[in-house]
mmCIF file of C-alpha atoms in Angstrom:
data_model
loop_
_atom_site.group_PDB
_atom_site.id
_atom_site.type_symbol
_atom_site.label_atom_id
_atom_site.label_comp_id
_atom_site.label_asym_id
_atom_site.label_seq_id
_atom_site.Cartn_x
_atom_site.Cartn_y
_atom_site.Cartn_z
ATOM 1 C CA MET A 1 -122.532 -58.937 84.648
ATOM 2 C CA ASN A 2 -121.566 -55.292 84.074
ATOM 3 C CA ARG A 3 -118.162 -55.922 85.645
ATOM 4 C CA VAL A 4 -117.613 -58.918 83.369
ATOM 5 C CA LEU A 5 -118.599 -56.900 80.295
ATOM 6 C CA THR A 6 -116.275 -54.075 81.348
ATOM 7 C CA LEU A 7 -113.432 -56.565 81.779
ATOM 8 C CA TYR A 8 -113.951 -57.929 78.272
ATOM 9 C CA ARG A 9 -114.228 -54.410 76.863
ATOM 10 C CA ASN A 10 -110.927 -53.428 78.458
ATOM 11 C CA ALA A 11 -109.225 -56.621 77.330
ATOM 12 C CA TYR A 12 -110.210 -56.099 73.700
ATOM 13 C CA GLY A 13 -110.029 -52.309 73.671
ATOM 14 C CA GLY A 14 -107.302 -50.310 71.955
ATOM 15 C CA LEU A 15 -106.404 -52.906 69.325
ATOM 16 C CA SER A 16 -105.923 -51.566 65.811
ATOM 17 C CA ARG A 17 -108.484 -52.238 63.063
ATOM 18 C CA PRO A 18 -105.929 -54.119 60.911
ATOM 19 C CA ALA A 19 -105.222 -56.389 63.904
ATOM 20 C CA TRP A 20 -108.935 -57.213 64.033
ATOM 21 C CA MET A 21 -109.093 -57.811 60.284
ATOM 22 C CA LEU A 22 -106.049 -60.065 60.441
ATOM 23 C CA ALA A 23 -107.801 -62.028 63.173
ATOM 24 C CA LEU A 24 -110.882 -62.276 60.947
ATOM 25 C CA VAL A 25 -108.753 -63.752 58.162
ATOM 26 C CA MET A 26 -107.464 -66.425 60.526
ATOM 27 C CA PHE A 27 -110.975 -67.096 61.827
ATOM 28 C CA ILE A 28 -112.218 -67.770 58.282
ATOM 29 C CA ASN A 29 -109.229 -69.996 57.632
ATOM 30 C CA ARG A 30 -109.471 -71.990 60.863
ATOM 31 C CA SER A 31 -113.240 -72.405 60.670
ATOM 32 C CA GLY A 32 -112.460 -74.904 57.947
ATOM 33 C CA ALA A 33 -109.796 -76.729 59.966
ATOM 34 C CA MET A 34 -111.476 -80.108 59.606
ATOM 35 C CA VAL A 35 -108.904 -82.382 57.976
ATOM 36 C CA VAL A 36 -106.008 -82.426 60.474
ATOM 37 C CA PRO A 37 -108.071 -83.215 63.617
ATOM 38 C CA PHE A 38 -109.587 -86.248 61.876
ATOM 39 C CA LEU A 39 -106.565 -87.244 59.802
ATOM 40 C CA SER A 40 -105.504 -90.170 61.999
ATOM 41 C CA VAL A 41 -109.067 -91.519 62.053
ATOM 42 C CA TYR A 42 -109.458 -90.945 58.277
ATOM 43 C CA LEU A 43 -106.228 -92.789 57.485
ATOM 44 C CA THR A 44 -107.066 -95.810 59.620
ATOM 45 C CA GLU A 45 -110.767 -96.161 58.829
ATOM 46 C CA ALA A 46 -111.288 -94.678 55.349
ATOM 47 C CA LEU A 47 -107.964 -95.563 53.701
ATOM 48 C CA GLY A 48 -107.120 -98.616 55.817
ATOM 49 C CA PHE A 49 -103.586 -97.574 56.780
ATOM 50 C CA SER A 50 -101.868 -99.349 59.660
ATOM 51 C CA LEU A 51 -100.974 -97.489 62.847
ATOM 52 C CA LYS A 52 -97.336 -97.434 61.754
ATOM 53 C CA GLN A 53 -98.313 -95.958 58.361
ATOM 54 C CA VAL A 54 -100.432 -93.348 60.108
ATOM 55 C CA GLY A 55 -97.445 -92.317 62.205
ATOM 56 C CA LEU A 56 -95.248 -92.026 59.099
ATOM 57 C CA ALA A 57 -97.888 -90.054 57.189
ATOM 58 C CA LEU A 58 -98.375 -87.608 60.047
ATOM 59 C CA SER A 59 -94.616 -87.279 60.401
ATOM 60 C CA ALA A 60 -94.449 -86.406 56.691
ATOM 61 C CA PHE A 61 -97.007 -83.718 57.443
ATOM 62 C CA GLY A 62 -94.709 -82.482 60.215
ATOM 63 C CA LEU A 63 -91.664 -82.570 57.915
ATOM 64 C CA GLY A 64 -93.523 -80.446 55.380
ATOM 65 C CA SER A 65 -94.548 -78.132 58.193
ATOM 66 C CA MET A 66 -90.928 -77.837 59.306
ATOM 67 C CA CYS A 67 -89.695 -77.042 55.794
ATOM 68 C CA GLY A 68 -92.579 -74.621 55.318
ATOM 69 C CA SER A 69 -91.734 -72.752 58.499
ATOM 70 C CA PHE A 70 -88.137 -72.269 57.383
ATOM 71 C CA LEU A 71 -89.172 -71.333 53.845
ATOM 72 C CA GLY A 72 -91.922 -69.019 55.090
ATOM 73 C CA GLY A 73 -89.540 -67.151 57.397
ATOM 74 C CA TRP A 74 -86.921 -66.858 54.642
ATOM 75 C CA LEU A 75 -89.450 -65.601 52.114
ATOM 76 C CA THR A 76 -91.022 -63.168 54.597
ATOM 77 C CA ASP A 77 -87.715 -61.330 55.048
ATOM 78 C CA ARG A 78 -87.235 -61.164 51.255
ATOM 79 C CA VAL A 79 -90.617 -60.696 49.581
ATOM 80 C CA GLY A 80 -92.736 -59.562 52.550
ATOM 81 C CA HIS A 81 -95.377 -61.089 54.781
ATOM 82 C CA PHE A 82 -98.258 -59.995 52.531
ATOM 83 C CA ARG A 83 -97.196 -62.010 49.478
ATOM 84 C CA VAL A 84 -96.257 -65.076 51.496
ATOM 85 C CA GLN A 85 -99.620 -65.192 53.283
ATOM 86 C CA PHE A 86 -101.635 -64.679 50.102
ATOM 87 C CA PHE A 87 -99.712 -67.423 48.281
ATOM 88 C CA SER A 88 -100.002 -69.835 51.199
ATOM 89 C CA LEU A 89 -103.761 -69.388 51.607
ATOM 90 C CA ILE A 90 -104.714 -69.601 47.920
ATOM 91 C CA VAL A 91 -102.344 -72.373 46.814
ATOM 92 C CA GLY A 92 -102.712 -74.283 50.086
ATOM 93 C CA GLY A 93 -106.494 -74.228 49.767
ATOM 94 C CA SER A 94 -106.270 -75.594 46.227
ATOM 95 C CA LEU A 95 -104.034 -78.449 47.346
ATOM 96 C CA PHE A 96 -106.756 -79.859 49.624
ATOM 97 C CA PHE A 97 -108.723 -80.766 46.495
ATOM 98 C CA VAL A 98 -105.655 -82.531 45.086
ATOM 99 C CA LEU A 99 -105.042 -84.486 48.299
ATOM 100 C CA LEU A 100 -108.638 -85.659 48.224
ATOM 101 C CA GLN A 101 -107.887 -87.683 45.080
ATOM 102 C CA LEU A 102 -104.909 -89.554 46.563
ATOM 103 C CA LYS A 103 -105.745 -92.936 48.083
ATOM 104 C CA SER A 104 -102.583 -95.062 48.135
ATOM 105 C CA PHE A 105 -99.913 -94.649 50.775
ATOM 106 C CA LEU A 106 -96.903 -93.115 48.984
ATOM 107 C CA PRO A 107 -98.833 -90.615 46.801
ATOM 108 C CA PHE A 108 -100.854 -89.536 49.837
ATOM 109 C CA VAL A 109 -97.733 -89.046 51.947
ATOM 110 C CA GLY A 110 -96.121 -86.999 49.159
ATOM 111 C CA GLY A 111 -99.240 -84.891 48.723
ATOM 112 C CA LEU A 112 -99.547 -84.362 52.461
ATOM 113 C CA PHE A 113 -95.928 -83.184 52.608
ATOM 114 C CA ILE A 114 -96.452 -80.605 49.843
ATOM 115 C CA LEU A 115 -99.736 -79.418 51.355
ATOM 116 C CA SER A 116 -98.112 -78.958 54.741
ATOM 117 C CA LEU A 117 -95.098 -77.161 53.274
ATOM 118 C CA VAL A 118 -97.280 -74.606 51.481
ATOM 119 C CA THR A 119 -99.775 -74.025 54.297
ATOM 120 C CA GLU A 120 -97.084 -73.745 56.968
ATOM 121 C CA CYS A 121 -95.440 -70.839 55.130
ATOM 122 C CA LEU A 122 -98.389 -68.908 56.555
ATOM 123 C CA ARG A 123 -97.214 -69.087 60.177
ATOM 124 C CA PRO A 124 -94.034 -66.946 60.192
ATOM 125 C CA ALA A 125 -95.569 -64.501 57.707
ATOM 126 C CA ASN A 126 -98.721 -64.221 59.786
ATOM 127 C CA SER A 127 -96.731 -63.680 62.995
ATOM 128 C CA SER A 128 -94.728 -60.935 61.292
ATOM 129 C CA SER A 129 -98.009 -59.354 60.167
ATOM 130 C CA VAL A 130 -99.330 -59.334 63.722
ATOM 131 C CA ALA A 131 -96.188 -57.499 64.857
ATOM 132 C CA PHE A 132 -96.435 -55.135 61.864
ATOM 133 C CA TYR A 133 -100.111 -54.187 62.234
ATOM 134 C CA ALA A 134 -100.375 -54.168 66.043
ATOM 135 C CA LYS A 135 -99.926 -51.047 68.122
ATOM 136 C CA PRO A 136 -96.576 -51.460 69.923
ATOM 137 C CA GLU A 137 -98.085 -51.267 73.406
ATOM 138 C CA ASN A 138 -100.620 -53.996 72.547
ATOM 139 C CA LEU A 139 -98.296 -56.580 71.027
ATOM 140 C CA THR A 140 -99.077 -59.499 73.344
ATOM 141 C CA ARG A 141 -102.804 -58.794 73.209
ATOM 142 C CA ALA A 142 -102.631 -58.594 69.402
ATOM 143 C CA PHE A 143 -101.065 -62.061 69.335
ATOM 144 C CA SER A 144 -103.741 -63.263 71.736
ATOM 145 C CA LEU A 145 -106.457 -61.738 69.547
ATOM 146 C CA ASN A 146 -105.077 -63.601 66.559
ATOM 147 C CA ARG A 147 -104.901 -66.817 68.538
ATOM 148 C CA MET A 148 -108.407 -66.167 69.848
ATOM 149 C CA ALA A 149 -109.690 -65.997 66.280
ATOM 150 C CA ILE A 150 -107.782 -69.156 65.373
ATOM 151 C CA ASN A 151 -109.206 -70.982 68.365
ATOM 152 C CA LEU A 152 -112.740 -69.735 67.786
ATOM 153 C CA GLY A 153 -112.456 -71.060 64.263
ATOM 154 C CA PHE A 154 -111.003 -74.291 65.578
ATOM 155 C CA SER A 155 -113.895 -74.658 68.021
ATOM 156 C CA ILE A 156 -116.224 -74.561 65.012
ATOM 157 C CA GLY A 157 -114.179 -76.527 62.481
ATOM 158 C CA PRO A 158 -113.818 -79.890 64.261
ATOM 159 C CA ALA A 159 -117.411 -79.769 65.503
ATOM 160 C CA ILE A 160 -118.757 -79.267 61.978
ATOM 161 C CA GLY A 161 -116.127 -81.664 60.659
ATOM 162 C CA GLY A 162 -117.366 -84.396 62.969
ATOM 163 C CA LEU A 163 -120.855 -84.007 61.510
ATOM 164 C CA LEU A 164 -119.559 -83.917 57.921
ATOM 165 C CA ALA A 165 -117.410 -87.010 58.533
ATOM 166 C CA THR A 166 -120.523 -89.003 59.376
ATOM 167 C CA VAL A 167 -121.698 -88.231 55.817
ATOM 168 C CA SER A 168 -118.416 -88.333 53.888
ATOM 169 C CA TYR A 169 -114.771 -87.588 54.602
ATOM 170 C CA ARG A 170 -114.605 -85.931 51.165
ATOM 171 C CA LEU A 171 -116.601 -83.039 52.577
ATOM 172 C CA LEU A 172 -113.844 -82.336 55.129
ATOM 173 C CA PHE A 173 -111.231 -81.764 52.414
ATOM 174 C CA MET A 174 -113.594 -79.638 50.326
ATOM 175 C CA ALA A 175 -114.601 -77.426 53.264
ATOM 176 C CA ASP A 176 -110.974 -76.951 54.358
ATOM 177 C CA GLY A 177 -109.913 -75.968 50.845
ATOM 178 C CA ILE A 178 -112.786 -73.538 50.316
ATOM 179 C CA THR A 179 -112.247 -71.702 53.603
ATOM 180 C CA CYS A 180 -108.502 -71.333 52.914
ATOM 181 C CA ILE A 181 -109.213 -69.754 49.538
ATOM 182 C CA LEU A 182 -111.899 -67.460 50.966
ATOM 183 C CA ALA A 183 -109.495 -66.320 53.686
ATOM 184 C CA GLY A 184 -106.863 -65.586 51.026
ATOM 185 C CA LEU A 185 -109.252 -63.500 48.945
ATOM 186 C CA PHE A 186 -110.420 -61.489 51.956
ATOM 187 C CA PHE A 187 -106.801 -60.979 53.041
ATOM 188 C CA TYR A 188 -105.850 -59.619 49.620
ATOM 189 C CA VAL A 189 -108.786 -57.214 49.428
ATOM 190 C CA TYR A 190 -108.213 -55.681 52.860
ATOM 191 C CA PHE A 191 -104.436 -55.740 53.335
ATOM 192 C CA ASN A 192 -103.158 -54.920 49.871
ATOM 193 C CA ALA A 193 -100.800 -51.896 50.300
ATOM 194 C CA ARG A 194 -102.000 -51.236 53.869
ATOM 195 C CA LYS A 195 -99.468 -49.621 56.222
ATOM 196 C CA GLY A 196 -98.704 -50.884 59.717
ATOM 197 C CA PHE A 197 -96.942 -49.883 62.931
ATOM 198 C CA GLN A 198 -93.280 -50.130 63.822
ATOM 199 C CA PRO A 199 -92.948 -52.685 66.656
ATOM 200 C CA LYS A 200 -91.306 -51.414 69.831
ATOM 201 C CA SER A 201 -90.284 -53.042 73.082
ATOM 202 C CA HIS A 202 -92.547 -52.840 76.107
ATOM 203 C CA PRO A 203 -90.887 -50.521 78.614
ATOM 204 C CA LYS A 204 -91.473 -52.700 81.678
ATOM 205 C CA LYS A 205 -91.009 -56.265 80.597
ATOM 206 C CA THR A 206 -89.723 -57.365 77.235
ATOM 207 C CA ALA A 207 -87.114 -59.522 75.594
ATOM 208 C CA LYS A 208 -83.516 -58.501 75.083
ATOM 209 C CA LYS A 209 -83.183 -57.676 71.387
ATOM 210 C CA SER A 210 -80.748 -59.586 69.205
ATOM 211 C CA THR A 211 -79.023 -58.272 66.087
ATOM 212 C CA LEU A 212 -77.856 -61.776 65.183
ATOM 213 C CA SER A 213 -79.422 -64.448 63.069
ATOM 214 C CA PRO A 214 -81.594 -66.600 65.341
ATOM 215 C CA TYR A 215 -79.393 -69.550 64.387
ATOM 216 C CA GLN A 216 -76.444 -67.785 66.090
ATOM 217 C CA ASP A 217 -78.452 -66.800 69.166
ATOM 218 C CA TRP A 218 -77.717 -69.668 71.541
ATOM 219 C CA PRO A 219 -80.112 -68.734 74.360
ATOM 220 C CA TYR A 220 -82.922 -68.463 71.831
ATOM 221 C CA LEU A 221 -81.925 -71.732 70.136
ATOM 222 C CA ILE A 222 -82.317 -73.495 73.484
ATOM 223 C CA PHE A 223 -85.640 -71.703 73.982
ATOM 224 C CA ALA A 224 -86.817 -72.900 70.545
ATOM 225 C CA PHE A 225 -85.744 -76.470 71.358
ATOM 226 C CA LEU A 226 -87.772 -76.342 74.573
ATOM 227 C CA CYS A 227 -90.764 -75.075 72.564
ATOM 228 C CA THR A 228 -90.416 -78.229 70.477
ATOM 229 C CA CYS A 229 -90.392 -80.345 73.634
ATOM 230 C CA PHE A 230 -93.562 -78.644 74.850
ATOM 231 C CA ALA A 231 -95.252 -79.100 71.482
ATOM 232 C CA VAL A 232 -94.347 -82.808 71.215
ATOM 233 C CA VAL A 233 -96.602 -83.371 74.218
ATOM 234 C CA PHE A 234 -99.252 -80.833 73.255
ATOM 235 C CA PHE A 235 -99.575 -82.172 69.689
ATOM 236 C CA GLN A 236 -100.793 -85.523 70.966
ATOM 237 C CA PHE A 237 -104.011 -83.504 70.843
ATOM 238 C CA PHE A 238 -103.973 -83.827 67.042
ATOM 239 C CA THR A 239 -102.547 -87.349 66.694
ATOM 240 C CA THR A 240 -103.015 -89.958 69.411
ATOM 241 C CA LEU A 241 -105.764 -88.276 71.438
ATOM 242 C CA PRO A 242 -108.431 -88.672 68.694
ATOM 243 C CA LEU A 243 -107.350 -92.317 68.352
ATOM 244 C CA TYR A 244 -107.646 -92.709 72.130
ATOM 245 C CA TYR A 245 -111.173 -91.327 72.028
ATOM 246 C CA ARG A 246 -112.058 -93.691 69.201
ATOM 247 C CA GLN A 247 -110.342 -96.896 70.336
ATOM 248 C CA VAL A 248 -110.696 -96.708 74.130
ATOM 249 C CA TYR A 249 -113.993 -94.798 74.530
ATOM 250 C CA VAL A 250 -115.480 -95.763 71.124
ATOM 251 C CA LEU A 251 -116.721 -92.220 70.544
ATOM 252 C CA SER A 252 -118.390 -91.181 67.298
ATOM 253 C CA GLU A 253 -116.812 -88.647 64.908
ATOM 254 C CA ALA A 254 -119.347 -86.054 66.044
ATOM 255 C CA HIS A 255 -118.481 -86.625 69.710
ATOM 256 C CA ILE A 256 -114.738 -86.487 68.983
ATOM 257 C CA GLY A 257 -115.208 -83.249 67.055
ATOM 258 C CA THR A 258 -117.127 -81.731 69.955
ATOM 259 C CA LEU A 259 -114.384 -82.599 72.446
ATOM 260 C CA LEU A 260 -111.622 -81.261 70.198
ATOM 261 C CA GLY A 261 -113.642 -78.131 69.446
ATOM 262 C CA LEU A 262 -114.012 -77.510 73.186
ATOM 263 C CA ASN A 263 -110.315 -76.617 73.249
ATOM 264 C CA GLY A 264 -110.778 -73.788 70.783
ATOM 265 C CA PHE A 265 -113.897 -72.538 72.538
ATOM 266 C CA ILE A 266 -112.184 -72.352 75.956
ATOM 267 C CA VAL A 267 -109.170 -70.525 74.525
ATOM 268 C CA PHE A 268 -111.510 -68.160 72.691
ATOM 269 C CA LEU A 269 -113.404 -67.323 75.889
ATOM 270 C CA PHE A 270 -110.554 -66.901 78.332
ATOM 271 C CA GLU A 271 -107.182 -66.218 76.686
ATOM 272 C CA MET A 272 -107.620 -62.495 76.050
ATOM 273 C CA ILE A 273 -109.002 -61.947 79.541
ATOM 274 C CA LEU A 274 -106.187 -63.817 81.258
ATOM 275 C CA VAL A 275 -103.509 -62.148 79.146
ATOM 276 C CA TYR A 276 -105.029 -58.775 80.005
ATOM 277 C CA LEU A 277 -105.247 -59.553 83.744
ATOM 278 C CA ILE A 278 -101.962 -61.321 84.379
ATOM 279 C CA GLY A 279 -99.741 -60.704 81.348
ATOM 280 C CA GLN A 280 -97.965 -57.744 82.952
ATOM 281 C CA ARG A 281 -98.352 -58.852 86.573
ATOM 282 C CA ILE A 282 -96.720 -62.278 86.498
ATOM 283 C CA SER A 283 -93.376 -63.056 84.902
ATOM 284 C CA TYR A 284 -93.352 -64.748 81.514
ATOM 285 C CA THR A 285 -91.233 -67.511 83.021
ATOM 286 C CA ARG A 286 -93.849 -68.424 85.634
ATOM 287 C CA LEU A 287 -96.688 -68.282 83.124
ATOM 288 C CA ILE A 288 -94.930 -70.493 80.589
ATOM 289 C CA VAL A 289 -93.825 -73.033 83.199
ATOM 290 C CA THR A 290 -97.366 -73.198 84.600
ATOM 291 C CA GLY A 291 -98.712 -73.875 81.125
ATOM 292 C CA ILE A 292 -96.209 -76.661 80.492
ATOM 293 C CA LEU A 293 -97.000 -78.403 83.789
ATOM 294 C CA LEU A 294 -100.743 -78.195 83.073
ATOM 295 C CA ASN A 295 -100.071 -79.649 79.650
ATOM 296 C CA GLY A 296 -98.457 -82.741 81.122
ATOM 297 C CA PHE A 297 -101.015 -83.162 83.896
ATOM 298 C CA SER A 298 -103.904 -83.060 81.412
ATOM 299 C CA PHE A 299 -102.591 -86.298 79.886
ATOM 300 C CA ILE A 300 -101.670 -87.934 83.212
ATOM 301 C CA LEU A 301 -105.258 -87.348 84.323
ATOM 302 C CA LEU A 302 -106.433 -89.789 81.639
ATOM 303 C CA ASN A 303 -104.634 -92.543 83.588
ATOM 304 C CA LEU A 304 -106.020 -91.569 86.978
ATOM 305 C CA ALA A 305 -109.710 -92.103 86.281
ATOM 306 C CA PHE A 306 -112.086 -93.330 83.581
ATOM 307 C CA GLY A 307 -115.206 -91.683 82.253
ATOM 308 C CA GLN A 308 -116.341 -88.953 79.923
ATOM 309 C CA LEU A 309 -116.168 -86.367 82.713
ATOM 310 C CA ILE A 310 -112.412 -86.996 82.871
ATOM 311 C CA LEU A 311 -112.145 -86.377 79.130
ATOM 312 C CA PHE A 312 -113.862 -83.037 79.644
ATOM 313 C CA VAL A 313 -111.660 -82.008 82.604
ATOM 314 C CA ALA A 314 -108.492 -83.090 80.791
ATOM 315 C CA MET A 315 -109.459 -80.979 77.768
ATOM 316 C CA VAL A 316 -110.072 -77.960 80.009
ATOM 317 C CA LEU A 317 -106.597 -78.370 81.542
ATOM 318 C CA LEU A 318 -105.011 -78.784 78.110
ATOM 319 C CA SER A 319 -106.723 -75.596 76.960
ATOM 320 C CA MET A 320 -105.513 -73.671 80.001
ATOM 321 C CA ALA A 321 -101.997 -74.952 79.310
ATOM 322 C CA GLU A 322 -102.199 -73.425 75.847
ATOM 323 C CA ILE A 323 -103.422 -70.097 77.254
ATOM 324 C CA PHE A 324 -100.646 -69.824 79.826
ATOM 325 C CA ALA A 325 -97.768 -70.856 77.558
ATOM 326 C CA MET A 326 -98.191 -70.000 73.901
ATOM 327 C CA PRO A 327 -98.980 -66.240 73.803
ATOM 328 C CA PHE A 328 -95.920 -65.408 75.885
ATOM 329 C CA MET A 329 -93.608 -67.693 73.912
ATOM 330 C CA ALA A 330 -94.598 -65.761 70.771
ATOM 331 C CA THR A 331 -94.163 -62.386 72.469
ATOM 332 C CA ILE A 332 -90.661 -63.261 73.636
ATOM 333 C CA THR A 333 -89.781 -64.272 70.073
ATOM 334 C CA VAL A 334 -91.051 -61.036 68.511
ATOM 335 C CA ASN A 335 -89.355 -58.819 71.074
ATOM 336 C CA ARG A 336 -86.117 -60.765 70.776
ATOM 337 C CA SER A 337 -85.919 -59.835 67.081
ATOM 338 C CA ASN A 338 -85.709 -56.579 65.129
ATOM 339 C CA ASP A 339 -87.083 -55.260 61.843
ATOM 340 C CA TYR A 340 -84.375 -57.028 59.808
ATOM 341 C CA ASN A 341 -84.466 -60.510 61.287
ATOM 342 C CA ARG A 342 -88.052 -60.809 62.544
ATOM 343 C CA GLY A 343 -89.071 -63.159 59.743
ATOM 344 C CA ALA A 344 -86.142 -65.445 60.529
ATOM 345 C CA TYR A 345 -86.964 -65.456 64.249
ATOM 346 C CA MET A 346 -90.634 -66.178 63.617
ATOM 347 C CA GLY A 347 -89.577 -68.822 61.101
ATOM 348 C CA LEU A 348 -87.405 -70.545 63.709
ATOM 349 C CA TYR A 349 -90.199 -70.267 66.269
ATOM 350 C CA SER A 350 -92.615 -71.880 63.803
ATOM 351 C CA LEU A 351 -89.898 -74.389 62.941
ATOM 352 C CA SER A 352 -89.786 -75.519 66.553
ATOM 353 C CA TYR A 353 -93.467 -76.438 66.361
ATOM 354 C CA SER A 354 -93.038 -77.999 62.933
ATOM 355 C CA ALA A 355 -90.306 -80.255 64.302
ATOM 356 C CA ALA A 356 -92.797 -81.353 66.941
ATOM 357 C CA HIS A 357 -95.263 -82.147 64.147
ATOM 358 C CA ILE A 358 -92.705 -84.699 62.934
ATOM 359 C CA LEU A 359 -91.774 -86.138 66.306
ATOM 360 C CA ALA A 360 -95.165 -86.111 68.038
ATOM 361 C CA PRO A 361 -97.053 -88.514 65.724
ATOM 362 C CA TYR A 362 -94.118 -90.865 65.246
ATOM 363 C CA LEU A 363 -93.283 -91.107 68.948
ATOM 364 C CA GLY A 364 -96.922 -91.149 70.023
ATOM 365 C CA THR A 365 -98.097 -93.881 67.632
ATOM 366 C CA SER A 366 -94.938 -95.946 68.233
ATOM 367 C CA ILE A 367 -95.401 -95.867 72.014
ATOM 368 C CA VAL A 368 -99.103 -96.710 71.672
ATOM 369 C CA ALA A 369 -98.390 -99.595 69.270
ATOM 370 C CA ASN A 370 -95.743 -101.117 71.559
ATOM 371 C CA TYR A 371 -96.800 -100.165 75.080
ATOM 372 C CA GLY A 372 -100.314 -98.710 74.965
ATOM 373 C CA PHE A 373 -101.961 -95.387 75.739
ATOM 374 C CA THR A 374 -101.344 -95.593 79.492
ATOM 375 C CA THR A 375 -97.569 -95.562 79.034
ATOM 376 C CA LEU A 376 -97.819 -92.687 76.573
ATOM 377 C CA TRP A 377 -99.751 -90.505 79.010
ATOM 378 C CA TRP A 378 -97.302 -91.171 81.876
ATOM 379 C CA LEU A 379 -94.332 -90.345 79.642
ATOM 380 C CA ALA A 380 -96.065 -87.150 78.469
ATOM 381 C CA GLY A 381 -96.347 -86.016 82.086
ATOM 382 C CA ILE A 382 -92.738 -86.820 82.979
ATOM 383 C CA PHE A 383 -91.416 -85.146 79.834
ATOM 384 C CA SER A 384 -93.460 -82.038 80.618
ATOM 385 C CA VAL A 385 -91.861 -81.708 84.047
ATOM 386 C CA LEU A 386 -88.375 -81.894 82.501
ATOM 387 C CA THR A 387 -89.360 -79.333 79.871
ATOM 388 C CA ALA A 388 -90.721 -76.981 82.539
ATOM 389 C CA ILE A 389 -87.396 -77.123 84.378
ATOM 390 C CA GLY A 390 -85.609 -76.200 81.149
ATOM 391 C CA PHE A 391 -87.847 -73.175 80.589
ATOM 392 C CA TRP A 392 -87.382 -72.086 84.201
ATOM 393 C CA VAL A 393 -83.617 -71.910 83.611
ATOM 394 C CA VAL A 394 -83.506 -70.483 80.066
ATOM 395 C CA THR A 395 -86.401 -68.004 79.781
ATOM 396 C CA PRO A 396 -84.994 -65.437 82.270
ATOM 397 C CA LYS A 397 -81.909 -65.141 80.044
ATOM 398 C CA LEU A 398 -84.122 -63.819 77.230
ATOM 399 C CA ILE A 399 -86.068 -61.301 79.319
ATOM 400 C CA THR A 400 -85.253 -58.011 81.021
ATOM 401 C CA ARG A 401 -87.501 -56.671 83.790
#
């Protein structure tokens, strides 16, 4: 037990106080992440939308996310990450109360687009803040700390959301809005006029810096495209997987929330430790490729056996995929940029995930509607293998040893 405690102490040690406070902001925000995990179930059961309408609505959410990522990166380089984050949290939180009033298809889709656009501005600004407030030698661990807080919040949000949904779906929107606003207020109080660190490259293993716009950096553009490919599979977690739980296993909202929350809890427990133990011992390429292959296998596993134990094992594998891939993708992006184009690079990185938010629900629901869940899970596995090959070729071009 003492050795385990020492390991955790070393993994979390040396991080700056602002990095911890930034993680606390994200924890408050993500503790209220109750709407998105249950959105597909809410649209089908509470509003009576068809599966095709659900796919279009979730794709509108992804389109707003994509536009928000671009806008957030652009604004971060011009008005600063502090203002963008504060605006996104306060206004985004307020928009949840507006969306709650929209019941018909077109107004709801429009409201969901605007909500996503505003809230997604947070991502590139938040990533720039992590780089700004982290000690240079702890950059990857600072990103992992932030993700740990997000995932701890996400382990709580869906679990509580599942309980609230059994009472009323209105409570999900209200809780999400309130926690966003609270996170914004806390962020303003602590970070207003606070100074940070100047990011530097890690001496042993880092990314080759670019002085170009990310949209002129061809190796990074390919890298960002591959991130989208990875996320198209991973984001079935938010779209078709809850529907699979509901329609195939007939699970309750509370049970679905518990399974989805397990992802955040696993990442919270193990990401910082694994990043600390292997982040500088194993190449980023190998770690990312391992994560992508685990991502695909977690969905294939759903076809290989039936039972709630399989759902648990598949979620564990999906969580490990996230741990192995995502922290190092973000680190490569930060180290590839410089002080003048970091917002644009983080915006493009967020944009790659936002594009997946458009493609993942549309492709996933379309495949399920026409061919069923089994076909979707096989295709997710095959696509993951192809994506892993792409990362194996491209990632070394972005990294120096």
